[in-house]
XYZ file of C-alpha atoms in Angstrom:
249
model
C 187.072 47.371 44.177
C 183.380 47.904 44.843
C 184.186 51.111 46.717
C 186.161 52.435 43.738
C 183.298 51.704 41.357
C 180.775 53.366 43.676
C 182.962 56.477 43.885
C 183.180 56.667 40.107
C 179.417 56.333 39.714
C 178.821 59.005 42.375
C 181.275 61.288 40.604
C 179.409 60.829 37.320
C 176.100 61.632 38.980
C 177.661 64.804 40.433
C 178.836 65.711 36.930
C 175.283 65.279 35.674
C 173.983 67.654 38.331
C 176.595 70.230 37.358
C 175.686 69.754 33.703
C 172.042 70.484 34.452
C 173.224 73.723 36.045
C 174.860 74.619 32.714
C 178.407 74.148 33.912
C 180.421 73.201 30.820
C 182.027 69.824 31.478
C 184.604 68.185 29.234
C 185.997 64.692 28.861
C 189.796 64.486 28.613
C 189.914 62.356 25.441
C 188.288 59.320 23.810
C 190.284 56.769 25.776
C 189.607 58.452 29.121
C 185.908 58.653 28.222
C 185.945 54.921 27.486
C 187.370 54.098 30.902
C 184.626 56.069 32.642
C 181.974 54.586 30.363
C 183.255 51.086 31.077
C 182.703 51.583 34.805
C 179.180 52.873 34.230
C 178.356 49.914 31.983
C 179.340 47.274 34.551
C 176.054 47.382 36.433
C 173.994 47.152 33.231
C 176.093 44.246 32.004
C 175.671 42.407 35.306
C 171.900 42.814 34.935
C 172.055 41.602 31.336
C 174.085 38.549 32.353
C 171.600 37.698 35.108
C 168.723 38.023 32.654
C 170.343 36.185 29.744
C 172.001 33.375 31.685
C 168.891 32.286 33.574
C 168.955 29.042 31.565
C 172.523 28.351 32.663
C 174.115 29.058 29.286
C 177.212 31.286 29.545
C 177.135 34.450 27.416
C 180.164 36.243 26.036
C 180.476 40.045 26.220
C 181.257 41.522 22.788
C 182.230 45.205 22.558
C 181.737 46.751 19.114
C 183.400 50.060 18.223
C 182.433 52.366 15.350
C 185.511 53.590 13.416
C 187.226 55.834 13.666
C 186.885 57.593 17.027
C 184.515 55.011 18.471
C 187.190 52.338 18.134
C 189.469 54.212 20.548
C 186.661 54.583 23.074
C 185.476 51.001 22.591
C 188.964 49.582 23.124
C 189.124 51.312 26.527
C 185.650 49.972 27.376
C 186.584 46.433 26.323
C 189.750 46.560 28.435
C 187.774 47.780 31.458
C 185.219 44.977 30.974
C 187.780 42.291 30.016
C 185.635 41.696 26.930
C 186.237 40.766 23.311
C 186.589 43.800 21.053
C 185.597 44.119 17.364
C 184.945 46.975 14.917
C 181.615 47.568 13.187
C 181.915 49.671 10.068
C 179.487 52.551 9.703
C 179.483 55.883 7.915
C 177.295 58.973 8.213
C 175.058 60.362 5.495
C 175.433 64.145 5.443
C 173.116 67.014 4.567
C 173.669 68.626 1.174
C 174.455 72.145 2.370
C 175.689 71.383 5.883
C 178.371 68.704 5.992
C 178.366 68.776 9.794
C 174.739 67.652 9.960
C 173.958 63.921 9.900
C 170.775 62.889 8.102
C 171.325 59.139 8.359
C 173.901 56.370 8.282
C 174.825 53.205 6.425
C 176.441 50.165 8.047
C 178.615 47.440 6.556
C 176.192 44.807 5.351
C 173.877 47.347 3.726
C 171.772 48.496 6.691
C 170.625 52.084 6.077
C 168.946 54.442 8.518
C 167.436 57.762 7.425
C 166.368 60.408 9.943
C 163.098 61.312 8.257
C 162.418 64.208 10.604
C 165.645 65.971 9.600
C 165.256 65.045 5.929
C 161.777 66.555 5.825
C 162.799 69.652 7.802
C 165.638 70.326 5.343
C 163.517 69.369 2.332
C 166.229 66.954 1.159
C 165.452 65.654 -2.322
C 165.148 61.931 -2.991
C 167.717 62.357 -5.761
C 170.330 63.750 -3.350
C 169.493 61.077 -0.771
C 170.023 58.244 -3.250
C 173.278 59.806 -4.507
C 174.573 60.188 -0.940
C 173.659 56.592 -0.093
C 175.448 55.227 -3.176
C 178.522 57.362 -2.536
C 178.827 56.438 1.148
C 178.103 52.758 0.517
C 180.955 52.687 -2.010
C 183.224 54.455 0.484
C 182.228 51.978 3.185
C 183.005 49.007 0.957
C 186.547 50.330 0.491
C 187.125 50.807 4.215
C 189.997 48.988 5.927
C 188.154 47.887 9.042
C 186.234 44.848 7.815
C 185.604 41.270 8.870
C 187.742 39.281 6.466
C 186.296 35.865 7.330
C 182.710 35.298 6.107
C 180.385 34.522 8.975
C 182.797 35.701 11.690
C 180.546 38.596 12.641
C 177.529 36.318 13.067
C 179.483 33.801 15.127
C 180.622 36.507 17.542
C 177.255 38.217 17.879
C 174.626 35.476 17.898
C 173.279 34.709 21.374
C 175.876 36.909 23.106
C 175.645 40.230 24.972
C 176.661 43.063 22.649
C 177.862 46.486 23.789
C 177.871 49.061 20.951
C 180.219 52.004 21.481
C 180.860 55.311 19.717
C 182.786 58.369 20.913
C 179.646 60.510 20.902
C 176.364 61.048 19.096
C 174.652 64.174 17.824
C 171.526 62.642 16.253
C 172.085 58.962 17.034
C 171.837 57.969 13.357
C 175.066 55.952 13.245
C 174.267 53.946 16.369
C 170.665 53.365 15.291
C 171.838 51.909 11.959
C 174.489 49.816 13.739
C 171.999 48.522 16.312
C 169.504 47.495 13.627
C 172.256 45.666 11.764
C 173.472 43.849 14.882
C 169.891 42.867 15.748
C 169.736 40.788 12.558
C 172.285 38.375 14.043
C 170.135 37.534 17.076
C 172.225 38.764 20.017
C 170.937 37.901 23.473
C 171.047 41.563 24.575
C 172.181 44.907 23.132
C 173.541 47.778 25.204
C 174.701 51.078 23.723
C 177.384 53.155 25.444
C 178.182 56.767 24.529
C 180.417 59.271 26.337
C 178.167 62.178 25.309
C 174.879 62.629 23.447
C 171.937 65.044 23.771
C 168.763 63.754 25.359
C 166.877 63.559 22.032
C 169.552 61.283 20.545
C 169.560 59.064 23.650
C 165.775 58.682 23.425
C 165.984 57.743 19.729
C 168.632 55.091 20.353
C 166.700 53.638 23.322
C 163.981 52.558 20.905
C 166.488 50.214 19.229
C 168.502 48.819 22.174
C 167.725 47.253 25.547
C 169.340 50.243 27.224
C 171.637 53.206 26.604
C 174.345 54.375 29.023
C 175.960 57.801 28.640
C 178.537 59.699 30.670
C 177.159 63.151 29.793
C 173.621 63.808 28.579
C 173.240 67.540 27.973
C 169.882 69.084 27.195
C 169.256 69.601 23.494
C 169.307 73.401 23.820
C 172.876 73.385 25.187
C 174.282 70.839 22.724
C 175.914 71.985 19.493
C 178.488 69.257 18.796
C 180.211 66.250 20.365
C 183.541 68.058 20.143
C 182.469 70.747 22.618
C 182.447 68.124 25.397
C 186.045 66.977 24.841
C 189.348 68.633 25.702
C 191.072 66.538 23.027
C 188.888 65.531 20.068
C 191.517 65.509 17.342
C 190.921 63.501 14.159
C 191.796 59.825 14.601
C 194.167 58.367 11.997
C 193.897 54.951 10.343
C 197.099 53.949 12.152
C 195.586 54.789 15.545
C 192.522 52.702 14.712
C 194.672 49.777 13.608
C 196.766 50.021 16.794
C 193.632 50.029 18.958
C 192.254 47.018 17.098
C 195.510 45.110 17.574
C 195.903 45.822 21.296
C 195.674 42.656 23.306
C 195.219 40.488 20.207
């Protein structure tokens, strides 16, 4: 088993070398990316367990997936790690004239993160920002993927090792907002896992979490979207999310 894991890690490192040489690499799909990511996370989780269980108290591993696509990836990670899996609802705030560009994110529970650098560069008005926040908060409150039992999120997170997963990150806004929200519930340790994200996004997320693990970390100049690093990055349906959430339950 150890040999298999070492081979996978060596393969990933080879992929990184090829990526630096501007060879365009692609992940098969979200689930496949999650399996690879799960292997890469094992070492970090072992270190976290050693650090957090020094007092002899057993910690649970909680994998959190961001709907929609992140839930598919997170389910594969949770299966690989034999860990508990839960969703964490988050939604992107988008630029006024470029709906592909993320300027921030809001998480269930009201946590909001604004990328001030992008907001200032685009000269986004405060009026638009407030309108976007209200609109996306309302949309988030209507979302299907919620914790129906009050306090269940806190009970799962507090004093445990949390692994936050998305299917990719362009600016890191969604995962930054999610990490800040999770931090409020006093986890013992937070790891973030992403199949692909540019170096700038990784560095931004590292400020919020104990560590960030990625499968592919392209240089900013070669990154245009998460989708370019997947063979299959089709839109995930509500039914697919619900199926992933119900697997193994």
